[in-house]
């Protein structure tokens, strides 16, 4: 039996601490590259996801956040993943980081601010999310010309993605003018700035100054003074010539 399978069995038996140790060993023994995956074994992401799930159910959010960061950096071992305190120290007081992990069946949204940490778990099949993002990107990048209604067809998927990816934590972000987005998996292809809050009639770039980072390691390097606190300008192009989005 693998360390992963042993850990899951211990977890089902209610032996949480032993299960945690077994799943930590399973994560430590994961291959460095996807080429080492086996058809009949769980993917590295599934192993990480089980450990994160156990940690969250145990109420250890800080350890679950660290496990999430390790899951995101799987296969890039040369990058040093900062701990939570280092990440919080790197953020300006008026900034929050929105960090994602996309597992096969769930979306994790972590909100990190200088003084606190919160997580939201959203049931979401990865395949469905990938399909929604692809449809949105296609509509947004090549909107039909000459018809105002069709040219705005991108707004429906943009609003649906906002509802899944931002709205669950919007109240926790409202006091953060600066938002650092750390996408994962299929979200790396998503233009977050144009996600639409259809209740407010605003895109995300109108609600926050947006920065994007590939991982927490990219934030812990520069000091807080090096992250912009206020936007100098917001430039918006309308290639269709059909007017405002709302």
PDB file of C-alpha atoms in Angstrom, residues 59-243:
ATOM      1  CA  UNK A  59      -8.810  23.301  11.687  1.00  0.00           C
ATOM      2  CA  UNK A  60      -5.129  23.927  10.899  1.00  0.00           C
ATOM      3  CA  UNK A  61      -5.538  26.656   8.271  1.00  0.00           C
ATOM      4  CA  UNK A  62      -1.934  27.846   8.416  1.00  0.00           C
ATOM      5  CA  UNK A  63      -0.602  24.350   7.694  1.00  0.00           C
ATOM      6  CA  UNK A  64      -3.228  23.928   4.953  1.00  0.00           C
ATOM      7  CA  UNK A  65      -2.079  27.200   3.373  1.00  0.00           C
ATOM      8  CA  UNK A  66       1.534  26.015   3.423  1.00  0.00           C
ATOM      9  CA  UNK A  67       0.438  22.743   1.824  1.00  0.00           C
ATOM     10  CA  UNK A  68      -1.452  24.704  -0.834  1.00  0.00           C
ATOM     11  CA  UNK A  69       1.670  26.685  -1.684  1.00  0.00           C
ATOM     12  CA  UNK A  70       3.665  23.465  -1.974  1.00  0.00           C
ATOM     13  CA  UNK A  71       1.002  21.994  -4.258  1.00  0.00           C
ATOM     14  CA  UNK A  72       1.199  25.047  -6.504  1.00  0.00           C
ATOM     15  CA  UNK A  73       5.006  24.769  -6.733  1.00  0.00           C
ATOM     16  CA  UNK A  74       5.098  21.034  -7.482  1.00  0.00           C
ATOM     17  CA  UNK A  75       7.839  20.382 -10.018  1.00  0.00           C
ATOM     18  CA  UNK A  76       9.707  23.652  -9.419  1.00  0.00           C
ATOM     19  CA  UNK A  77      11.712  22.624  -6.386  1.00  0.00           C
ATOM     20  CA  UNK A  78      14.422  25.221  -7.039  1.00  0.00           C
ATOM     21  CA  UNK A  79      12.005  27.955  -5.958  1.00  0.00           C
ATOM     22  CA  UNK A  80      11.869  28.587  -2.231  1.00  0.00           C
ATOM     23  CA  UNK A  81       8.292  28.908  -1.015  1.00  0.00           C
ATOM     24  CA  UNK A  82       7.988  31.589   1.696  1.00  0.00           C
ATOM     25  CA  UNK A  83       6.013  30.885   4.820  1.00  0.00           C
ATOM     26  CA  UNK A  84       2.841  32.767   5.715  1.00  0.00           C
ATOM     27  CA  UNK A  85       4.582  35.348   7.895  1.00  0.00           C
ATOM     28  CA  UNK A  86       7.060  36.201   5.132  1.00  0.00           C
ATOM     29  CA  UNK A  87       4.244  36.613   2.641  1.00  0.00           C
ATOM     30  CA  UNK A  88       2.237  38.835   4.981  1.00  0.00           C
ATOM     31  CA  UNK A  89       5.320  40.977   5.642  1.00  0.00           C
ATOM     32  CA  UNK A  90       5.765  41.445   1.881  1.00  0.00           C
ATOM     33  CA  UNK A  91       2.256  42.840   1.411  1.00  0.00           C
ATOM     34  CA  UNK A  92       1.473  46.550   1.888  1.00  0.00           C
ATOM     35  CA  UNK A  93      -1.129  47.295   4.559  1.00  0.00           C
ATOM     36  CA  UNK A  94      -3.677  48.209   1.887  1.00  0.00           C
ATOM     37  CA  UNK A  95      -3.138  45.039  -0.162  1.00  0.00           C
ATOM     38  CA  UNK A  96      -4.476  41.507  -0.127  1.00  0.00           C
ATOM     39  CA  UNK A  97      -3.353  38.445  -2.026  1.00  0.00           C
ATOM     40  CA  UNK A  98      -5.914  36.144  -3.625  1.00  0.00           C
ATOM     41  CA  UNK A  99      -4.303  32.743  -4.088  1.00  0.00           C
ATOM     42  CA  UNK A 100      -5.988  29.890  -5.943  1.00  0.00           C
ATOM     43  CA  UNK A 101      -5.610  26.136  -6.139  1.00  0.00           C
ATOM     44  CA  UNK A 102      -7.636  24.236  -8.739  1.00  0.00           C
ATOM     45  CA  UNK A 103      -8.015  20.552  -7.871  1.00  0.00           C
ATOM     46  CA  UNK A 104      -9.967  18.025  -9.966  1.00  0.00           C
ATOM     47  CA  UNK A 105     -13.183  18.639  -8.000  1.00  0.00           C
ATOM     48  CA  UNK A 106     -12.671  21.764  -5.918  1.00  0.00           C
ATOM     49  CA  UNK A 107     -11.505  25.361  -6.094  1.00  0.00           C
ATOM     50  CA  UNK A 108      -9.653  26.806  -3.109  1.00  0.00           C
ATOM     51  CA  UNK A 109      -9.556  30.583  -2.687  1.00  0.00           C
ATOM     52  CA  UNK A 110      -7.126  31.883  -0.080  1.00  0.00           C
ATOM     53  CA  UNK A 111      -7.203  35.536   0.992  1.00  0.00           C
ATOM     54  CA  UNK A 112      -3.987  36.720   2.617  1.00  0.00           C
ATOM     55  CA  UNK A 113      -3.659  40.160   4.191  1.00  0.00           C
ATOM     56  CA  UNK A 114      -0.938  41.557   6.481  1.00  0.00           C
ATOM     57  CA  UNK A 115      -2.950  40.644   9.577  1.00  0.00           C
ATOM     58  CA  UNK A 116      -5.049  37.624   8.711  1.00  0.00           C
ATOM     59  CA  UNK A 117      -5.718  34.544   6.589  1.00  0.00           C
ATOM     60  CA  UNK A 118      -9.001  33.124   5.282  1.00  0.00           C
ATOM     61  CA  UNK A 119     -10.018  30.350   2.915  1.00  0.00           C
ATOM     62  CA  UNK A 120     -13.109  29.596   0.862  1.00  0.00           C
ATOM     63  CA  UNK A 121     -13.789  26.192  -0.672  1.00  0.00           C
ATOM     64  CA  UNK A 122     -15.916  26.096  -3.809  1.00  0.00           C
ATOM     65  CA  UNK A 123     -17.119  22.792  -5.339  1.00  0.00           C
ATOM     66  CA  UNK A 124     -15.952  23.118  -8.936  1.00  0.00           C
ATOM     67  CA  UNK A 125     -15.004  20.486 -11.470  1.00  0.00           C
ATOM     68  CA  UNK A 126     -11.755  21.430 -13.122  1.00  0.00           C
ATOM     69  CA  UNK A 127     -12.955  20.323 -16.564  1.00  0.00           C
ATOM     70  CA  UNK A 128     -16.038  22.558 -16.356  1.00  0.00           C
ATOM     71  CA  UNK A 129     -13.924  25.491 -15.215  1.00  0.00           C
ATOM     72  CA  UNK A 130     -11.515  25.002 -18.118  1.00  0.00           C
ATOM     73  CA  UNK A 131     -14.442  24.935 -20.547  1.00  0.00           C
ATOM     74  CA  UNK A 132     -15.929  28.142 -19.098  1.00  0.00           C
ATOM     75  CA  UNK A 133     -12.615  29.971 -19.259  1.00  0.00           C
ATOM     76  CA  UNK A 134     -12.017  28.898 -22.865  1.00  0.00           C
ATOM     77  CA  UNK A 135     -15.485  30.120 -23.902  1.00  0.00           C
ATOM     78  CA  UNK A 136     -15.009  33.448 -22.131  1.00  0.00           C
ATOM     79  CA  UNK A 137     -11.546  34.069 -23.585  1.00  0.00           C
ATOM     80  CA  UNK A 138     -12.787  33.307 -27.080  1.00  0.00           C
ATOM     81  CA  UNK A 139     -15.719  35.732 -26.786  1.00  0.00           C
ATOM     82  CA  UNK A 140     -13.623  38.444 -25.136  1.00  0.00           C
ATOM     83  CA  UNK A 141     -10.742  38.250 -27.605  1.00  0.00           C
ATOM     84  CA  UNK A 142     -12.820  38.143 -30.787  1.00  0.00           C
ATOM     85  CA  UNK A 143     -16.265  39.681 -30.125  1.00  0.00           C
ATOM     86  CA  UNK A 144     -18.696  39.794 -33.071  1.00  0.00           C
ATOM     87  CA  UNK A 145     -18.654  43.146 -34.846  1.00  0.00           C
ATOM     88  CA  UNK A 146     -21.561  45.284 -35.887  1.00  0.00           C
ATOM     89  CA  UNK A 147     -24.065  44.012 -33.316  1.00  0.00           C
ATOM     90  CA  UNK A 148     -24.057  45.591 -29.869  1.00  0.00           C
ATOM     91  CA  UNK A 149     -25.884  42.691 -28.214  1.00  0.00           C
ATOM     92  CA  UNK A 150     -23.599  40.030 -29.642  1.00  0.00           C
ATOM     93  CA  UNK A 151     -20.509  42.131 -28.955  1.00  0.00           C
ATOM     94  CA  UNK A 152     -21.429  42.062 -25.274  1.00  0.00           C
ATOM     95  CA  UNK A 153     -21.931  38.309 -25.188  1.00  0.00           C
ATOM     96  CA  UNK A 154     -18.655  38.002 -23.219  1.00  0.00           C
ATOM     97  CA  UNK A 155     -20.307  39.657 -20.216  1.00  0.00           C
ATOM     98  CA  UNK A 156     -22.350  36.596 -19.222  1.00  0.00           C
ATOM     99  CA  UNK A 157     -19.357  34.225 -18.863  1.00  0.00           C
ATOM    100  CA  UNK A 158     -17.313  37.079 -17.343  1.00  0.00           C
ATOM    101  CA  UNK A 159     -19.979  37.523 -14.664  1.00  0.00           C
ATOM    102  CA  UNK A 160     -20.241  33.756 -14.079  1.00  0.00           C
ATOM    103  CA  UNK A 161     -16.483  33.535 -13.551  1.00  0.00           C
ATOM    104  CA  UNK A 162     -16.547  36.533 -11.205  1.00  0.00           C
ATOM    105  CA  UNK A 163     -19.265  34.797  -9.187  1.00  0.00           C
ATOM    106  CA  UNK A 164     -17.101  31.668  -8.830  1.00  0.00           C
ATOM    107  CA  UNK A 165     -13.654  33.207  -8.457  1.00  0.00           C
ATOM    108  CA  UNK A 166     -14.145  36.528  -6.662  1.00  0.00           C
ATOM    109  CA  UNK A 167     -17.607  37.021  -5.193  1.00  0.00           C
ATOM    110  CA  UNK A 168     -17.250  34.367  -2.448  1.00  0.00           C
ATOM    111  CA  UNK A 169     -14.468  36.488  -0.893  1.00  0.00           C
ATOM    112  CA  UNK A 170     -15.481  39.943  -2.180  1.00  0.00           C
ATOM    113  CA  UNK A 171     -16.468  41.195   1.284  1.00  0.00           C
ATOM    114  CA  UNK A 172     -13.029  40.252   2.610  1.00  0.00           C
ATOM    115  CA  UNK A 173     -11.362  42.175  -0.221  1.00  0.00           C
ATOM    116  CA  UNK A 174     -13.420  45.380  -0.136  1.00  0.00           C
ATOM    117  CA  UNK A 175     -10.965  47.219   2.140  1.00  0.00           C
ATOM    118  CA  UNK A 176      -7.954  46.299  -0.014  1.00  0.00           C
ATOM    119  CA  UNK A 177      -7.368  48.790  -2.846  1.00  0.00           C
ATOM    120  CA  UNK A 178      -4.506  46.630  -4.110  1.00  0.00           C
ATOM    121  CA  UNK A 179      -5.218  43.005  -5.027  1.00  0.00           C
ATOM    122  CA  UNK A 180      -2.459  40.560  -5.917  1.00  0.00           C
ATOM    123  CA  UNK A 181      -3.859  37.588  -7.868  1.00  0.00           C
ATOM    124  CA  UNK A 182      -1.983  34.298  -7.813  1.00  0.00           C
ATOM    125  CA  UNK A 183      -3.728  32.062 -10.379  1.00  0.00           C
ATOM    126  CA  UNK A 184      -3.264  28.330 -10.729  1.00  0.00           C
ATOM    127  CA  UNK A 185      -3.769  25.828 -13.520  1.00  0.00           C
ATOM    128  CA  UNK A 186      -6.388  26.948 -16.055  1.00  0.00           C
ATOM    129  CA  UNK A 187      -6.723  30.296 -14.267  1.00  0.00           C
ATOM    130  CA  UNK A 188      -3.337  31.373 -15.619  1.00  0.00           C
ATOM    131  CA  UNK A 189      -5.022  31.948 -19.006  1.00  0.00           C
ATOM    132  CA  UNK A 190      -7.774  34.124 -17.521  1.00  0.00           C
ATOM    133  CA  UNK A 191      -7.741  37.948 -17.793  1.00  0.00           C
ATOM    134  CA  UNK A 192      -8.900  38.637 -14.233  1.00  0.00           C
ATOM    135  CA  UNK A 193      -9.043  42.402 -14.792  1.00  0.00           C
ATOM    136  CA  UNK A 194     -12.091  42.051 -17.065  1.00  0.00           C
ATOM    137  CA  UNK A 195     -14.146  39.762 -14.808  1.00  0.00           C
ATOM    138  CA  UNK A 196     -17.526  41.424 -14.388  1.00  0.00           C
ATOM    139  CA  UNK A 197     -19.374  42.156 -11.167  1.00  0.00           C
ATOM    140  CA  UNK A 198     -22.786  42.448 -12.781  1.00  0.00           C
ATOM    141  CA  UNK A 199     -24.406  43.594  -9.524  1.00  0.00           C
ATOM    142  CA  UNK A 200     -22.147  46.638  -9.302  1.00  0.00           C
ATOM    143  CA  UNK A 201     -21.747  47.091 -13.062  1.00  0.00           C
ATOM    144  CA  UNK A 202     -17.963  47.095 -12.679  1.00  0.00           C
ATOM    145  CA  UNK A 203     -15.097  44.963 -13.869  1.00  0.00           C
ATOM    146  CA  UNK A 204     -12.544  43.796 -11.324  1.00  0.00           C
ATOM    147  CA  UNK A 205      -9.980  46.360 -12.516  1.00  0.00           C
ATOM    148  CA  UNK A 206     -12.404  49.108 -11.467  1.00  0.00           C
ATOM    149  CA  UNK A 207     -12.638  47.715  -7.949  1.00  0.00           C
ATOM    150  CA  UNK A 208      -8.937  47.091  -7.259  1.00  0.00           C
ATOM    151  CA  UNK A 209      -5.494  47.909  -8.513  1.00  0.00           C
ATOM    152  CA  UNK A 210      -4.547  44.478  -9.831  1.00  0.00           C
ATOM    153  CA  UNK A 211      -1.191  42.744  -9.791  1.00  0.00           C
ATOM    154  CA  UNK A 212      -0.548  39.174 -10.907  1.00  0.00           C
ATOM    155  CA  UNK A 213       2.154  36.898  -9.542  1.00  0.00           C
ATOM    156  CA  UNK A 214       3.015  33.326 -10.551  1.00  0.00           C
ATOM    157  CA  UNK A 215       3.580  32.247  -6.948  1.00  0.00           C
ATOM    158  CA  UNK A 216       4.199  33.373  -3.401  1.00  0.00           C
ATOM    159  CA  UNK A 217       7.951  33.189  -4.028  1.00  0.00           C
ATOM    160  CA  UNK A 218       7.571  36.149  -6.414  1.00  0.00           C
ATOM    161  CA  UNK A 219       6.053  38.323  -3.667  1.00  0.00           C
ATOM    162  CA  UNK A 220       8.475  37.632  -0.849  1.00  0.00           C
ATOM    163  CA  UNK A 221      11.428  39.080  -2.794  1.00  0.00           C
ATOM    164  CA  UNK A 222      10.599  42.790  -3.144  1.00  0.00           C
ATOM    165  CA  UNK A 223       9.840  44.837  -0.061  1.00  0.00           C
ATOM    166  CA  UNK A 224       6.389  46.364   0.491  1.00  0.00           C
ATOM    167  CA  UNK A 225       7.613  49.740  -0.772  1.00  0.00           C
ATOM    168  CA  UNK A 226       8.257  48.202  -4.190  1.00  0.00           C
ATOM    169  CA  UNK A 227       4.634  47.183  -4.758  1.00  0.00           C
ATOM    170  CA  UNK A 228       2.483  49.970  -6.222  1.00  0.00           C
ATOM    171  CA  UNK A 229      -0.065  51.391  -3.804  1.00  0.00           C
ATOM    172  CA  UNK A 230      -2.023  53.643  -6.151  1.00  0.00           C
ATOM    173  CA  UNK A 231      -2.708  53.370  -9.868  1.00  0.00           C
ATOM    174  CA  UNK A 232      -1.156  56.063 -12.027  1.00  0.00           C
ATOM    175  CA  UNK A 233      -3.701  55.481 -14.790  1.00  0.00           C
ATOM    176  CA  UNK A 234      -6.242  53.001 -16.070  1.00  0.00           C
ATOM    177  CA  UNK A 235      -6.252  52.656 -19.856  1.00  0.00           C
ATOM    178  CA  UNK A 236      -9.153  50.769 -21.434  1.00  0.00           C
ATOM    179  CA  UNK A 237      -9.420  49.990 -25.139  1.00  0.00           C
ATOM    180  CA  UNK A 238     -12.629  49.224 -27.011  1.00  0.00           C
ATOM    181  CA  UNK A 239     -11.637  47.469 -30.247  1.00  0.00           C
ATOM    182  CA  UNK A 240     -15.295  46.951 -31.235  1.00  0.00           C
ATOM    183  CA  UNK A 241     -16.131  50.646 -31.080  1.00  0.00           C
ATOM    184  CA  UNK A 242     -19.481  49.767 -29.521  1.00  0.00           C
ATOM    185  CA  UNK A 243     -19.169  51.700 -26.301  1.00  0.00           C
TER     186      UNK A 243
END
